Every structure is written in C-alpha cells, then in structure tokens.
Short mmCIF file of C-alpha atoms and ligand atoms in Angstrom, two decimals:
data_model
loop_
_atom_site.label_atom_id
_atom_site.label_comp_id
_atom_site.label_asym_id
_atom_site.label_seq_id
_atom_site.Cartn_x
_atom_site.Cartn_y
_atom_site.Cartn_z
CA MET C 161 32.42 5.83 -12.22
CA SER C 162 31.95 8.58 -9.64
CA TRP C 163 30.28 7.78 -6.34
CA ARG C 164 27.40 10.09 -7.30
CA LEU C 165 26.71 8.20 -10.52
CA LEU C 166 27.04 4.81 -8.85
CA HIS C 167 24.70 5.95 -6.12
CA THR C 168 22.07 7.14 -8.62
CA ALA C 169 22.28 3.87 -10.52
CA ILE C 170 21.78 1.89 -7.32
CA LEU C 171 18.81 4.06 -6.41
CA CYS C 172 17.16 3.46 -9.79
CA GLU C 173 17.58 -0.27 -9.52
CA ARG C 174 16.15 -0.39 -6.03
CA THR C 175 13.13 1.67 -7.06
CA ARG C 176 12.43 -0.70 -9.93
CA LEU C 177 12.71 -3.65 -7.57
CA ALA C 178 10.32 -1.93 -5.18
CA GLU C 179 7.77 -1.56 -7.98
CA PHE C 180 7.71 -5.31 -8.46
CA GLN C 181 7.30 -5.98 -4.78
CA THR C 182 3.48 -5.77 -4.82
CA LEU C 183 3.36 -8.66 -7.29
CA GLY C 184 4.27 -11.06 -4.53
CA ARG C 185 7.33 -13.10 -3.95
CA THR C 186 6.87 -15.69 -6.63
CA SER C 187 6.58 -13.09 -9.33
CA VAL C 188 9.38 -10.83 -8.12
CA ILE C 189 11.43 -10.34 -11.22
CA LYS C 190 15.08 -10.75 -10.50
CA LEU C 191 16.67 -7.93 -12.35
CA GLN C 192 20.04 -8.48 -13.85
CA ARG C 193 22.58 -6.81 -11.66
CA VAL C 194 24.65 -4.38 -13.60
CA LEU C 195 26.38 -2.94 -10.60
CA PRO C 196 27.53 -4.43 -7.33
CA ILE C 197 25.31 -3.42 -4.41
CA MET C 198 26.33 -3.56 -0.77
CA SER C 199 25.07 -6.88 0.52
CA ILE C 200 22.37 -6.73 3.16
CA ALA C 201 21.25 -8.99 5.98
CA LEU C 202 17.76 -8.63 7.37
CA ILE C 203 17.17 -9.23 11.07
CA ILE C 204 13.48 -9.50 11.83
CA LEU C 205 12.44 -9.36 15.48
CA ALA C 206 9.61 -11.74 16.16
CA ALA C 207 10.15 -13.14 19.66
CA GLY C 208 7.46 -11.19 21.53
CA LYS C 209 4.28 -12.85 22.76
CA GLY C 210 1.93 -9.96 22.13
CA THR C 211 0.01 -10.29 25.40
CA ARG C 212 -2.66 -7.83 24.29
CA MET C 213 -3.62 -10.09 21.37
CA LYS C 214 -5.01 -12.56 23.98
CA SER C 215 -4.02 -15.42 21.72
CA ASP C 216 -2.27 -18.78 21.68
CA LEU C 217 -0.74 -17.72 18.38
CA PRO C 218 2.43 -15.58 18.51
CA LYS C 219 1.59 -12.01 17.57
CA VAL C 220 3.57 -11.92 14.32
CA LEU C 221 1.54 -14.85 12.94
CA HIS C 222 -1.76 -13.01 13.04
CA GLU C 223 -2.74 -12.31 9.49
CA ILE C 224 -3.34 -9.21 7.45
CA ALA C 225 -4.92 -9.86 4.05
CA GLY C 226 -4.27 -13.58 4.28
CA ALA C 227 -0.58 -13.44 5.21
CA PRO C 228 1.05 -13.38 8.66
CA MET C 229 2.38 -9.96 9.67
CA LEU C 230 5.83 -11.58 9.72
CA VAL C 231 5.49 -12.38 6.00
CA HIS C 232 4.49 -8.79 5.20
CA ALA C 233 7.68 -7.61 6.91
CA MET C 234 9.78 -10.27 5.15
CA LYS C 235 8.22 -9.39 1.81
CA SER C 236 9.05 -5.74 2.22
CA GLY C 237 12.64 -6.56 3.25
CA ALA C 238 12.97 -9.04 0.36
CA THR C 239 12.86 -6.18 -2.15
CA LEU C 240 16.38 -5.28 -1.00
CA GLU C 241 17.46 -8.74 -2.18
CA PRO C 242 19.13 -9.55 1.14
CA GLU C 243 21.97 -12.02 1.17
CA LYS C 244 20.70 -13.37 4.48
CA THR C 245 17.44 -13.16 6.36
CA ILE C 246 17.38 -13.94 10.05
CA VAL C 247 14.20 -14.20 12.06
CA VAL C 248 14.55 -13.88 15.83
CA ALA C 249 11.88 -16.11 17.36
CA GLY C 250 10.89 -16.77 20.98
CA HIS C 251 7.23 -17.27 21.85
CA GLY C 252 5.79 -19.95 19.58
CA ALA C 253 9.17 -20.30 17.84
CA GLU C 254 8.12 -23.52 16.11
CA HIS C 255 5.17 -21.85 14.44
CA VAL C 256 7.20 -18.74 13.63
CA SER C 257 9.85 -20.97 12.02
CA LYS C 258 7.23 -22.67 9.88
CA ALA C 259 5.73 -19.39 8.68
CA SER C 260 9.17 -18.00 7.95
CA ALA C 261 10.14 -21.08 5.90
CA GLY C 262 6.77 -20.98 4.16
CA TYR C 263 7.70 -17.63 2.71
CA ASP C 264 11.45 -18.06 2.36
CA GLU C 265 13.02 -21.41 3.09
CA THR C 266 16.49 -19.88 3.10
CA ALA C 267 15.62 -17.60 6.02
CA GLU C 268 17.37 -18.65 9.22
CA VAL C 269 15.58 -18.66 12.54
CA VAL C 270 17.49 -17.95 15.74
CA LEU C 271 16.05 -18.35 19.22
CA GLN C 272 15.72 -15.71 21.90
CA THR C 273 14.62 -17.82 24.84
CA GLU C 274 14.12 -14.87 27.20
CA GLN C 275 12.82 -11.53 25.99
CA LEU C 276 15.34 -9.21 27.58
CA GLY C 277 14.90 -6.31 25.18
CA THR C 278 15.36 -5.31 21.57
CA ALA C 279 19.18 -5.10 21.75
CA HIS C 280 19.31 -8.57 23.27
CA ALA C 281 16.98 -9.82 20.51
CA VAL C 282 19.20 -8.45 17.73
CA GLY C 283 22.24 -9.85 19.59
CA GLN C 284 20.90 -13.38 18.99
CA ALA C 285 21.78 -12.97 15.28
CA LYS C 286 25.44 -12.23 16.03
CA ASP C 287 26.82 -15.73 15.53
CA THR C 288 24.86 -16.29 12.35
CA LEU C 289 26.26 -13.08 10.92
CA ALA C 290 29.86 -13.60 12.07
CA GLY C 291 32.13 -12.55 9.21
CA PHE C 292 29.30 -10.98 7.23
CA ALA C 293 30.75 -7.87 5.64
CA GLY C 294 27.58 -6.03 4.58
CA ASP C 295 24.89 -3.98 6.29
CA ALA C 296 22.36 -5.34 8.76
CA LEU C 297 18.84 -3.97 8.71
CA VAL C 298 16.59 -4.56 11.73
CA LEU C 299 12.83 -4.85 11.12
CA TYR C 300 9.97 -5.75 13.49
CA GLY C 301 7.72 -8.67 12.61
CA ASP C 302 4.73 -6.79 14.00
CA THR C 303 5.27 -3.69 11.84
CA PRO C 304 4.08 -4.88 8.44
CA PHE C 305 3.84 -1.78 6.29
CA ILE C 306 7.33 -0.29 5.96
CA SER C 307 7.58 0.35 2.23
CA PRO C 308 10.40 -0.93 0.04
CA GLU C 309 11.02 2.65 -1.02
CA THR C 310 11.61 3.72 2.60
CA LEU C 311 14.01 0.82 3.16
CA SER C 312 15.94 1.82 0.04
CA ARG C 313 16.26 5.37 1.32
CA MET C 314 17.69 4.03 4.57
CA ILE C 315 20.26 1.93 2.74
CA ASP C 316 21.17 4.90 0.56
CA ALA C 317 21.60 7.11 3.65
CA ARG C 318 24.29 4.72 4.85
CA ALA C 319 26.61 6.35 2.32
CA GLY C 320 26.89 9.32 4.71
CA HIS C 321 26.37 7.84 8.19
CA ASP C 322 27.23 4.77 10.25
CA VAL C 323 23.84 4.24 11.90
CA ILE C 324 20.49 4.99 10.27
CA VAL C 325 17.28 5.06 12.27
CA LEU C 326 13.86 5.24 10.66
CA GLY C 327 11.81 7.98 12.33
CA PHE C 328 8.38 9.46 11.80
CA GLU C 329 6.44 12.52 12.89
CA ALA C 330 3.77 11.12 15.21
CA ALA C 331 0.34 12.71 15.42
CA ASP C 332 0.20 11.29 18.95
CA PRO C 333 3.74 10.38 20.07
CA GLY C 334 2.36 8.39 23.01
CA ARG C 335 4.94 5.95 24.39
CA TYR C 336 7.24 5.80 21.37
CA GLY C 337 10.96 6.38 21.79
CA ARG C 338 11.91 9.98 20.87
CA LEU C 339 14.66 10.95 18.42
CA LEU C 340 16.98 13.71 19.64
CA MET C 341 18.36 15.46 16.56
CA GLN C 342 21.22 17.96 16.41
CA GLY C 343 20.94 19.35 12.93
CA ASP C 344 21.42 16.44 10.54
CA SER C 345 22.81 14.27 13.26
CA LEU C 346 20.89 11.90 15.56
CA SER C 347 22.49 12.23 18.97
CA LYS C 348 20.32 9.90 21.04
CA ILE C 349 17.08 7.95 21.25
CA VAL C 350 15.33 8.21 24.56
CA GLU C 351 12.63 5.75 25.56
CA PHE C 352 9.38 7.27 26.80
CA LYS C 353 9.76 5.78 30.28
CA ASP C 354 13.19 7.34 30.65
CA ALA C 355 12.43 10.68 28.99
CA THR C 356 12.22 14.11 30.64
CA ASP C 357 9.10 16.26 30.06
CA GLU C 358 11.10 18.28 27.58
CA GLU C 359 12.09 15.14 25.65
CA ARG C 360 8.52 13.82 25.75
CA ALA C 361 7.43 17.01 23.94
CA ILE C 362 9.43 15.83 20.88
CA THR C 363 7.16 14.45 18.14
CA LEU C 364 9.86 12.80 15.97
CA CYS C 365 9.59 9.14 17.03
CA ASN C 366 11.48 5.89 16.61
CA SER C 367 9.91 3.28 14.32
CA GLY C 368 12.36 0.63 15.51
CA VAL C 369 13.90 0.06 12.07
CA ILE C 370 17.66 0.48 12.25
CA CYS C 371 20.48 -0.05 9.79
CA ALA C 372 24.25 -0.22 10.32
CA LYS C 373 27.21 -2.22 9.09
CA SER C 374 26.73 -5.66 10.58
CA ASP C 375 29.96 -5.92 12.64
CA VAL C 376 29.56 -2.32 13.84
CA LEU C 377 25.99 -3.06 14.95
CA PHE C 378 27.07 -6.05 17.05
CA ASP C 379 29.99 -4.13 18.59
CA LEU C 380 27.57 -1.41 19.62
CA ILE C 381 25.07 -3.94 20.99
CA ASP C 382 27.80 -5.55 23.11
CA ALA C 383 28.16 -2.20 24.87
CA VAL C 384 24.44 -1.86 25.69
CA GLY C 385 23.47 -2.27 29.35
CA ASN C 386 20.10 -2.59 31.04
CA ASP C 387 20.28 0.18 33.60
CA ASN C 388 17.03 1.92 32.67
CA ALA C 389 13.38 2.27 33.69
CA SER C 390 12.44 -1.11 32.17
CA GLY C 391 15.57 -3.07 33.06
CA GLU C 392 15.79 -4.09 29.37
CA TYR C 393 18.59 -4.05 26.85
CA TYR C 394 17.44 -1.25 24.56
CA LEU C 395 18.53 -1.38 20.91
CA THR C 396 17.93 2.35 20.87
CA ASP C 397 20.96 2.84 23.16
CA ILE C 398 23.32 2.07 20.28
CA VAL C 399 22.84 5.60 18.93
CA GLU C 400 24.38 7.32 21.95
CA ILE C 401 27.10 4.66 22.14
CA ALA C 402 27.90 5.25 18.47
CA GLN C 403 28.32 8.99 19.15
CA GLN C 404 30.68 8.22 22.04
CA LYS C 405 32.74 6.02 19.72
CA GLY C 406 33.01 8.81 17.15
CA LEU C 407 30.57 7.20 14.72
CA SER C 408 27.79 9.19 13.10
CA ALA C 409 24.06 8.51 13.23
CA THR C 410 21.11 10.10 11.47
CA SER C 411 17.45 9.51 10.84
CA VAL C 412 15.49 8.92 7.68
CA THR C 413 11.80 9.67 8.01
CA CYS C 414 8.70 8.11 6.54
CA ASP C 415 4.97 8.59 6.85
CA GLU C 416 3.44 7.44 10.12
CA SER C 417 1.11 5.05 8.25
CA GLU C 418 4.14 2.89 7.37
CA THR C 419 5.30 2.48 10.94
CA LEU C 420 1.96 1.28 12.20
CA GLY C 421 2.58 -1.53 14.69
CA VAL C 422 -0.03 -4.04 15.78
CA ASN C 423 -0.51 -4.81 19.47
CA SER C 424 -4.18 -5.78 19.71
CA ARG C 425 -6.97 -7.32 17.63
CA VAL C 426 -8.46 -3.86 17.15
CA GLN C 427 -5.17 -2.62 15.71
CA LEU C 428 -4.97 -5.76 13.58
CA ALA C 429 -8.36 -4.94 12.05
CA GLU C 430 -7.27 -1.33 11.53
CA ALA C 431 -4.07 -2.46 9.81
CA ASP C 432 -6.04 -4.81 7.58
CA ALA C 433 -8.41 -1.99 6.65
CA ILE C 434 -5.45 0.21 5.71
CA PHE C 435 -4.04 -2.58 3.57
CA GLN C 436 -7.41 -3.14 1.86
CA THR C 437 -7.89 0.54 1.03
CA LYS C 438 -4.44 0.74 -0.54
CA ALA C 439 -4.81 -2.51 -2.47
CA ARG C 440 -8.27 -1.58 -3.81
CA HIS C 441 -6.97 1.78 -4.99
CA ALA C 442 -4.00 0.15 -6.69
CA LEU C 443 -6.33 -2.28 -8.50
CA MET C 444 -8.65 0.47 -9.70
CA GLU C 445 -5.66 2.54 -10.83
CA SER C 446 -4.46 -0.48 -12.81
CA GLY C 447 -7.74 -0.74 -14.72
CA VAL C 448 -9.98 -3.00 -12.63
CA THR C 449 -13.58 -1.93 -11.96
CA LEU C 450 -14.77 -2.46 -8.39
CA HIS C 451 -18.48 -1.66 -8.12
CA ALA C 452 -18.41 -1.26 -4.34
CA PRO C 453 -14.71 -1.22 -3.42
CA ASP C 454 -15.31 -1.15 0.33
CA THR C 455 -17.02 -4.56 0.15
CA VAL C 456 -14.30 -6.36 -1.81
CA TYR C 457 -11.78 -8.20 0.40
CA LEU C 458 -8.35 -8.74 -1.12
CA SER C 459 -5.39 -10.87 -0.15
CA HIS C 460 -1.76 -9.78 -0.05
CA ASP C 461 -1.15 -11.59 -3.37
CA THR C 462 -4.41 -11.05 -5.27
CA HIS C 463 -3.72 -10.38 -8.93
CA ILE C 464 -6.50 -9.05 -11.16
CA GLY C 465 -5.99 -8.00 -14.77
CA PRO C 466 -7.33 -4.80 -16.35
CA ASP C 467 -10.94 -4.57 -17.57
CA THR C 468 -12.09 -7.15 -15.10
CA ILE C 469 -15.24 -6.17 -13.23
CA VAL C 470 -15.69 -7.15 -9.61
CA GLU C 471 -19.19 -6.76 -8.20
CA PRO C 472 -19.96 -6.09 -4.52
CA ASN C 473 -19.17 -8.47 -1.65
CA VAL C 474 -16.50 -10.63 -3.22
CA VAL C 475 -13.79 -12.27 -1.10
CA PHE C 476 -10.39 -13.07 -2.60
CA GLY C 477 -8.51 -15.53 -0.40
CA PRO C 478 -4.79 -16.13 -0.96
CA ALA C 479 -3.29 -17.13 -4.34
CA VAL C 480 -5.95 -15.90 -6.76
CA THR C 481 -5.10 -14.74 -10.26
CA ILE C 482 -7.75 -13.25 -12.51
CA GLU C 483 -6.87 -12.41 -16.09
CA ASN C 484 -8.11 -9.46 -18.13
CA GLY C 485 -11.75 -8.82 -18.85
CA ALA C 486 -13.25 -11.36 -16.48
CA HIS C 487 -16.42 -10.67 -14.54
CA ILE C 488 -16.62 -11.70 -10.89
CA ARG C 489 -20.20 -11.30 -9.81
CA ALA C 490 -21.56 -10.49 -6.36
CA PHE C 491 -21.05 -12.64 -3.25
CA SER C 492 -18.45 -14.95 -4.73
CA HIS C 493 -15.61 -16.48 -2.68
CA LEU C 494 -12.33 -17.36 -4.42
CA GLU C 495 -9.06 -18.84 -3.17
CA GLY C 496 -6.10 -20.59 -4.77
CA CYS C 497 -7.59 -20.38 -8.25
CA HIS C 498 -6.96 -19.01 -11.72
CA VAL C 499 -9.66 -17.37 -13.84
CA SER C 500 -8.86 -16.68 -17.49
CA ARG C 501 -9.84 -13.86 -19.82
CA GLY C 502 -13.52 -13.27 -20.33
CA ALA C 503 -14.74 -15.82 -17.79
CA VAL C 504 -17.84 -15.06 -15.72
CA VAL C 505 -17.99 -16.22 -12.11
CA GLY C 506 -21.01 -15.99 -9.80
CA PRO C 507 -23.10 -14.53 -8.36
CA TYR C 508 -22.66 -16.72 -5.28
CA ALA C 509 -19.92 -18.93 -6.72
CA ARG C 510 -17.18 -20.62 -4.73
CA LEU C 511 -13.83 -21.31 -6.35
CA ARG C 512 -11.60 -23.40 -4.13
CA PRO C 513 -7.88 -24.24 -4.46
CA GLY C 514 -6.98 -25.77 -7.79
CA ALA C 515 -9.95 -24.34 -9.69
CA GLU C 516 -8.66 -23.44 -13.14
CA LEU C 517 -11.12 -21.66 -15.43
CA ALA C 518 -10.14 -21.31 -19.09
CA GLU C 519 -11.20 -18.42 -21.32
CA PHE C 520 -14.89 -17.53 -21.55
CA THR C 521 -16.06 -20.19 -19.13
CA LYS C 522 -19.18 -19.55 -17.09
CA VAL C 523 -19.56 -20.59 -13.48
CA GLY C 524 -22.89 -19.53 -12.06
CA ASN C 525 -24.79 -19.31 -8.80
CA PHE C 526 -24.29 -21.81 -6.00
CA VAL C 527 -21.57 -23.63 -7.87
CA GLU C 528 -18.48 -24.93 -6.06
CA ILE C 529 -15.36 -25.84 -8.02
CA LYS C 530 -12.34 -27.50 -6.38
CA ASN C 531 -9.18 -28.88 -7.95
CA ALA C 532 -10.76 -28.95 -11.39
CA VAL C 533 -9.93 -27.60 -14.83
CA ILE C 534 -12.83 -26.13 -16.80
CA ASP C 535 -11.89 -25.75 -20.46
CA GLU C 536 -12.81 -22.80 -22.67
CA ASN C 537 -16.46 -21.91 -23.18
CA ALA C 538 -17.70 -24.63 -20.84
CA LYS C 539 -20.69 -23.74 -18.66
CA VAL C 540 -21.39 -24.78 -15.09
CA ASN C 541 -24.23 -22.48 -14.31
CA HIS C 542 -26.34 -23.65 -11.38
CA LEU C 543 -26.20 -25.50 -8.05
CA THR C 544 -23.32 -27.80 -8.87
CA TYR C 545 -20.23 -29.34 -7.28
CA VAL C 546 -17.27 -30.06 -9.54
CA GLY C 547 -14.29 -31.46 -7.61
CA ASP C 548 -11.20 -33.39 -8.78
CA ALA C 549 -12.37 -33.16 -12.36
CA HIS C 550 -11.66 -32.03 -15.88
CA VAL C 551 -14.49 -30.50 -17.89
CA GLY C 552 -13.82 -30.35 -21.64
CA ALA C 553 -14.34 -27.33 -23.87
CA ARG C 554 -17.92 -26.22 -24.53
CA ALA C 555 -19.36 -28.86 -22.21
CA ASN C 556 -22.61 -27.91 -20.50
CA ILE C 557 -23.07 -29.09 -16.95
CA GLY C 558 -26.73 -29.11 -15.96
CA ALA C 559 -28.17 -27.78 -12.70
CA GLY C 560 -27.57 -29.88 -9.64
CA THR C 561 -24.75 -31.98 -11.05
CA VAL C 562 -22.42 -33.48 -8.44
CA THR C 563 -19.08 -35.13 -9.00
CA CYS C 564 -19.08 -37.70 -6.18
CA ASN C 565 -15.32 -37.50 -5.76
CA TYR C 566 -14.94 -38.88 -2.24
CA ASP C 567 -15.65 -42.43 -1.22
CA GLY C 568 -15.11 -41.69 2.45
CA VAL C 569 -11.43 -42.60 2.29
CA MET C 570 -9.98 -41.50 -1.04
CA LYS C 571 -10.61 -38.83 -3.68
CA HIS C 572 -11.23 -39.86 -7.30
CA HIS C 573 -11.17 -38.11 -10.66
CA THR C 574 -14.05 -37.36 -13.02
CA GLU C 575 -13.37 -36.72 -16.70
CA ILE C 576 -16.03 -34.92 -18.73
CA GLY C 577 -15.43 -34.72 -22.49
CA ALA C 578 -15.58 -31.72 -24.79
CA ASP C 579 -19.02 -30.73 -26.15
CA SER C 580 -20.77 -33.09 -23.76
CA PHE C 581 -24.07 -32.35 -22.05
CA ILE C 582 -24.58 -33.45 -18.48
CA GLY C 583 -28.29 -33.57 -17.64
CA SER C 584 -29.59 -31.81 -14.54
CA GLY C 585 -29.22 -33.71 -11.32
CA THR C 586 -26.58 -36.11 -12.62
CA LEU C 587 -24.42 -37.79 -9.99
CA LEU C 588 -21.05 -38.75 -11.43
CA VAL C 589 -19.60 -41.41 -9.15
CA ALA C 590 -15.82 -41.11 -9.53
CA PRO C 591 -13.59 -42.50 -10.84
CA VAL C 592 -15.65 -42.14 -13.98
CA SER C 593 -15.48 -40.54 -17.39
CA VAL C 594 -17.97 -39.14 -19.86
CA GLY C 595 -16.75 -39.03 -23.48
CA SER C 596 -16.87 -36.09 -25.84
CA ASN C 597 -20.21 -35.28 -27.47
CA ALA C 598 -21.83 -37.57 -24.93
CA MET C 599 -24.97 -36.92 -22.87
CA THR C 600 -26.35 -38.08 -19.54
CA GLY C 601 -30.05 -38.16 -18.79
CA SER C 602 -31.31 -35.92 -15.99
CA GLY C 603 -31.20 -37.54 -12.60
CA SER C 604 -28.78 -40.24 -13.69
CA VAL C 605 -26.34 -41.84 -11.32
CA ILE C 606 -23.37 -42.51 -13.56
CA THR C 607 -21.14 -45.27 -12.21
CA GLN C 608 -19.67 -46.56 -15.49
CA SER C 609 -17.76 -44.63 -18.08
CA VAL C 610 -19.78 -43.22 -20.97
CA PRO C 611 -18.25 -43.59 -24.46
CA ASP C 612 -17.96 -40.69 -26.93
CA ASP C 613 -21.24 -39.75 -28.63
CA ALA C 614 -23.32 -41.99 -26.30
CA LEU C 615 -26.36 -41.10 -24.20
CA ALA C 616 -26.23 -42.62 -20.73
CA ILE C 617 -29.35 -42.99 -18.64
CA GLY C 618 -28.86 -44.39 -15.18
CA ARG C 619 -32.11 -44.01 -13.28
CA ALA C 620 -35.21 -46.10 -12.39
CA ARG C 621 -37.70 -46.41 -15.23
CA GLN C 622 -40.86 -44.33 -14.70
CA ALA C 623 -44.23 -46.07 -14.18
CA ASN C 624 -47.60 -44.20 -14.43
CA LYS C 625 -50.51 -45.65 -12.36
CA PRO C 626 -53.83 -44.27 -13.73
CA GLY C 627 -56.17 -42.75 -11.12
CA LEU C 628 -53.91 -43.69 -8.22
CA ALA C 629 -53.11 -40.06 -7.24
CA VAL C 630 -56.77 -39.22 -6.50
CA LYS C 631 -57.15 -42.37 -4.38
CA LEU C 632 -53.99 -41.52 -2.46
CA PHE C 633 -55.14 -37.92 -1.81
CA ASP C 634 -58.51 -39.17 -0.43
CA MET C 635 -56.83 -41.67 1.82
CA LEU C 636 -54.42 -39.09 3.24
CA LYS C 637 -57.15 -36.46 3.79
CA LYS C 638 -59.24 -39.01 5.72
CA LYS C 639 -56.21 -39.90 7.88
CA LYS C 640 -55.65 -36.22 8.72
CA LEU C 641 -59.32 -35.74 9.68
CA ASP C 642 -59.32 -38.82 11.95
CA LYS C 643 -56.17 -37.53 13.66
CA GLN C 644 -57.72 -34.10 14.30
CA LYS C 645 -60.88 -35.72 15.78
CA GLY C 646 -58.76 -37.85 18.07
CA GLU C 647 -56.92 -34.73 19.39
CA ALA C 648 -60.17 -32.78 19.98
C1 UD1 Y 16 10.38 -0.13 20.64
C2 UD1 Y 16 11.50 0.92 20.71
C3 UD1 Y 16 10.88 2.32 20.70
C4 UD1 Y 16 10.03 2.48 19.44
C5 UD1 Y 16 9.00 1.37 19.35
C6 UD1 Y 16 8.31 1.43 18.02
C7 UD1 Y 16 13.30 -0.08 22.00
C8 UD1 Y 16 13.96 -0.15 23.32
N1 UD1 Y 16 12.23 0.71 21.93
O1 UD1 Y 16 9.61 -0.01 21.80
O2 UD1 Y 16 11.88 3.31 20.72
O3 UD1 Y 16 9.40 3.75 19.45
O4 UD1 Y 16 9.62 0.08 19.47
O5 UD1 Y 16 7.27 0.49 18.00
O6 UD1 Y 16 13.75 -0.69 21.07
N2 UD1 Y 16 11.21 -8.01 20.71
C9 UD1 Y 16 11.88 -9.21 20.73
N3 UD1 Y 16 12.59 -9.56 21.83
C10 UD1 Y 16 12.67 -8.75 22.92
C11 UD1 Y 16 11.98 -7.53 22.92
C12 UD1 Y 16 11.26 -7.18 21.78
O7 UD1 Y 16 11.84 -9.96 19.74
O8 UD1 Y 16 13.34 -9.13 23.88
C13 UD1 Y 16 10.45 -7.65 19.53
C14 UD1 Y 16 8.96 -7.55 19.82
O9 UD1 Y 16 8.32 -8.79 19.56
C15 UD1 Y 16 8.51 -6.48 18.85
C16 UD1 Y 16 9.73 -5.58 18.71
O10 UD1 Y 16 10.83 -6.35 19.12
O11 UD1 Y 16 8.23 -6.99 17.57
C17 UD1 Y 16 9.62 -4.32 19.55
O12 UD1 Y 16 9.52 -4.65 20.90
P1 UD1 Y 16 8.53 -3.89 21.86
O13 UD1 Y 16 8.66 -4.48 23.21
O14 UD1 Y 16 7.18 -3.82 21.28
O15 UD1 Y 16 9.19 -2.45 21.87
P2 UD1 Y 16 8.52 -1.09 22.28
O16 UD1 Y 16 8.45 -1.01 23.75
O17 UD1 Y 16 7.28 -0.91 21.52
CA1 CA Y 17 5.67 -2.29 20.35
#
C-alpha cells in the first residue's frame, strides 16, 4: 500500500474515532484496527497551582460541565487511543492523581515537585517513556477544548515534520508565545516576555500543544536552558534547538476557541458557557427539543435521545441518560439516572443517583427518587420520596408517600408490588414490602409487609365527638379575649 493510501486510511479511522468522542469514555466504541497506527503517548501538564483561581483545589480540578478540566483534556487525547497517558502533577498531586485515575486508571502520574517551566514539566515523563518508540503529544490540563479532529491533524502532520506545534490566530495575542514561520517551516517560538516589538506584532500564537517522536522530544528538552526573561525552562525552546540539529518543525492551526485556557473563575465560567452552547446545539441537531436552551445545564456526559422534550430550567448533573421521546418538565434536577422512552419527569422533580425509570413512567412535582427502580407505567406524581426501593409496573404511589429508608445508621429496601396502590401520606418503614395488587390506606404507617391483594391500614381509628368542636371554639375565643384585656 502506498504511503498516501495508508495515510488516508489512518485519517478516516481517526475521524470516526473523533465522532464517538462526545459519547463519553465508557461508550467510546473501540473500532477494529485494520491498519497499524503509530503509537502515541500523551503527556498532560497539570502541575501548576493556578494562583488566580484563589482556590485550595489545583486549577486543573476545577470543573466544566461536571468534569474536571483535566478530564476534558484526557478525554480529548483519549480519542487518539494512546498507548500511554502520563499526567504531570505538582500542586495538589494527590487530588490530581485521584481525578486522573477516576477517568483512566491506567494513566500514570509523575511528580514535578518544583515548577521550573514547561520543558522541565515534560522532562518529568522521560523515565516513564524510556524505550517508547512512538510519538509523544503534550497537552495542558487547563486547556480543555482542543478537539480530537485537531489532534488528529497534528499527528498526521508528523508524516512531514519532526516537531509539530499547534498554533492559532489570536484576536488579541496578549502574552502568548509567538510562532515565527518561514514559509511552511516553524523556525522559532518566542515568549512574549522575550519578544521584540516586531515579534510581538505577530498574531500567530502558541497553544502549548506539541507533538514529536518521544525520544527526539526528550533529547531536545535536555538541551533547553533557562537563560531567559522568566528564568524558566521553556518547552517552546525545542523548536529552535530542533532547527539547529537539522530537524524540521511546522505548525498546525486551529480555531482560537479550542485553545482557550482557564486561569481564573471568570474564565472558568466563560469556558463552561462555551461548552454549554456547543452541547445544546449538538443535542438540538440530534433531534432533542429544548424549549429554552440557554436555561438547560448539561454535563460533559449527558445523553438524551431524539424526540425528547426538555422544558426550561432543567439541570443535568453527571451520568444522566434519557432515552427517546421522554419529557423532562421545567425546573427538574437529574444526576446519575436513567430515564426510559416515553417517561415524563417533573415539573420540579429530583432524580438522584440510581434512579431508574422504565418506559412510560410518570414522576411528578416535588418528587425525589434515589437508588430506586420504577417499572413501566408506574406513577409517582406528587410530593413523594422514593429511596432504596423497587416500584412494580403500573403501581400508583399517592401524594406524600415516603419510603423511610434510613434508620439513622443503615439504609433499608422497600419493595412495592405491581398494580399496587399506595394511599396518600403512607409512610413505608423499611425494610418492608407491599405485595402486588395490594393497597395501603391513606396516612398509614406501614411497618409490616403487606401480602398480595391485601389492604393494609395502619393508622389510629377515627372518633367523632358530637358538638365538641363548637365548645372548643368558644373556649379558645374566650381565652384570646382574656389575653387581649390583660395586655391592654
Ligand atoms: C505557555 C507557553 C506559551 C503559550 C501558552 C499558551 C511556554 C514557555 N510558554 O505559556 O508559548 O502561548 O502556554 O497558553 O511553554 N506547567 C507545569 N509545570 C511547570 C510550568 C507549567 O505543569 O513548571 C503547566 C501549567 O500548569 C499549565 C501549562 O503547563 O497547565 C502552561 O504553563 P503556563 O505557566 O501557564 O505557561 P504560559 O506562561 O501560559
Ligand atoms: Ca497559561
């Protein structure tokens, strides 16, 4: 096969992989490899403190759409199916390690105890990558939006050059490093602090993302010094060093929106807003109706099927899957749950982790569901808490029902049978079960299991006292009058 053909085939495969990236890591479909692809190692820089965040949390752990920025960067890099992923941690390394493992437990974390510059940071991955024959791609943990497609183009550009730098045309180049191009060739990156006025006029800027053959990258880094305006070891210096060694460098460019880095809470909010706009558009394009898109908050992994309607002011926390043709009504809050076809949720419903709604279920206003399976066509319509429970098909849970799942120490299960009817205001003291076709009387406190087909009433018997209400009213009115006289 000619190089051209091989190259095209690789490109196609990477694009297909990129398309699956938005589905989240767990659903990334591992495509059968037909052709060998150059193996890749990701090096993700995440050692910085992020002083301007004014936070105890390391910068890369601040979240966009429910996932740390670090995870967004890892997720993007993961579409290249890297053989190794190395996270360079420093400030809050323990927490960074945990977040990294939470997304990819095979990712290795190396420590940079002192932040001496980006070249020094990448250098910390040298031992881990000793003997690795593929390409190394450097990403920043605080730059969450580099698209899989852009990364693929960088890898593809390696066919013609030794070092690839991701650049972008900056509307306001500010303090970014500037790319000095000579035709197709990148001759040098100059940091803002070290740049001449003429160089500062250049608008093609460095995103920080760099790719080179792993052993070449570390050779170049070994030659980097810190004799510059910041006294730091600049990764950007490897470009000029590569030229001196007779290697070639070039830049691949992407849209500035992808290279957006986060340095402050304001920028974090801006980045989140950019993510939300994109994700809402993608949902609508895929067939989901959003009545007031700007008021719907999505997570990085929200999945909603076509023909589902989402009303205004709905929050999707992490790990929510909604099937086709569901209806999520206004002011509902969902996280860690699964809603099946045709179900109706809200308004003002709260679905917490482990809520599993089968087809055509109804969960209405001021209802909270946690760690509970609601079978098809069951209804939980008003003012109810269902936690650690199973509700059978077609059951009707009356207003104000509470599964009393917690005894102060442990959680217990409630089982509610198919076709049962739970009267309003029933307290189900778990562990307890109600059989199928069974009923509970309104206001019952159910502490013993109810057999199939039975009616359970667990409340004090009512007693009517004739004429006693009028006497009571008179007595109370007199008391009030006496009190007012006393105060006068
Ligand atoms: C860097 C680039 C600059 C580019 C800009 C894009 C260098 C010398 N400069 O500048 O050309 O335009 O990014 O945003 O590379 N980090 C470590 N350890 C360190 C130093 C940095 O892990 O010792 C991490 C930081 O946490 C951050 C990233 O590397 O995620 C970039 O470092 P930062 O100090 O923000 O670089 P810039 O000065 O912005
Ligand atoms: Ca920066």
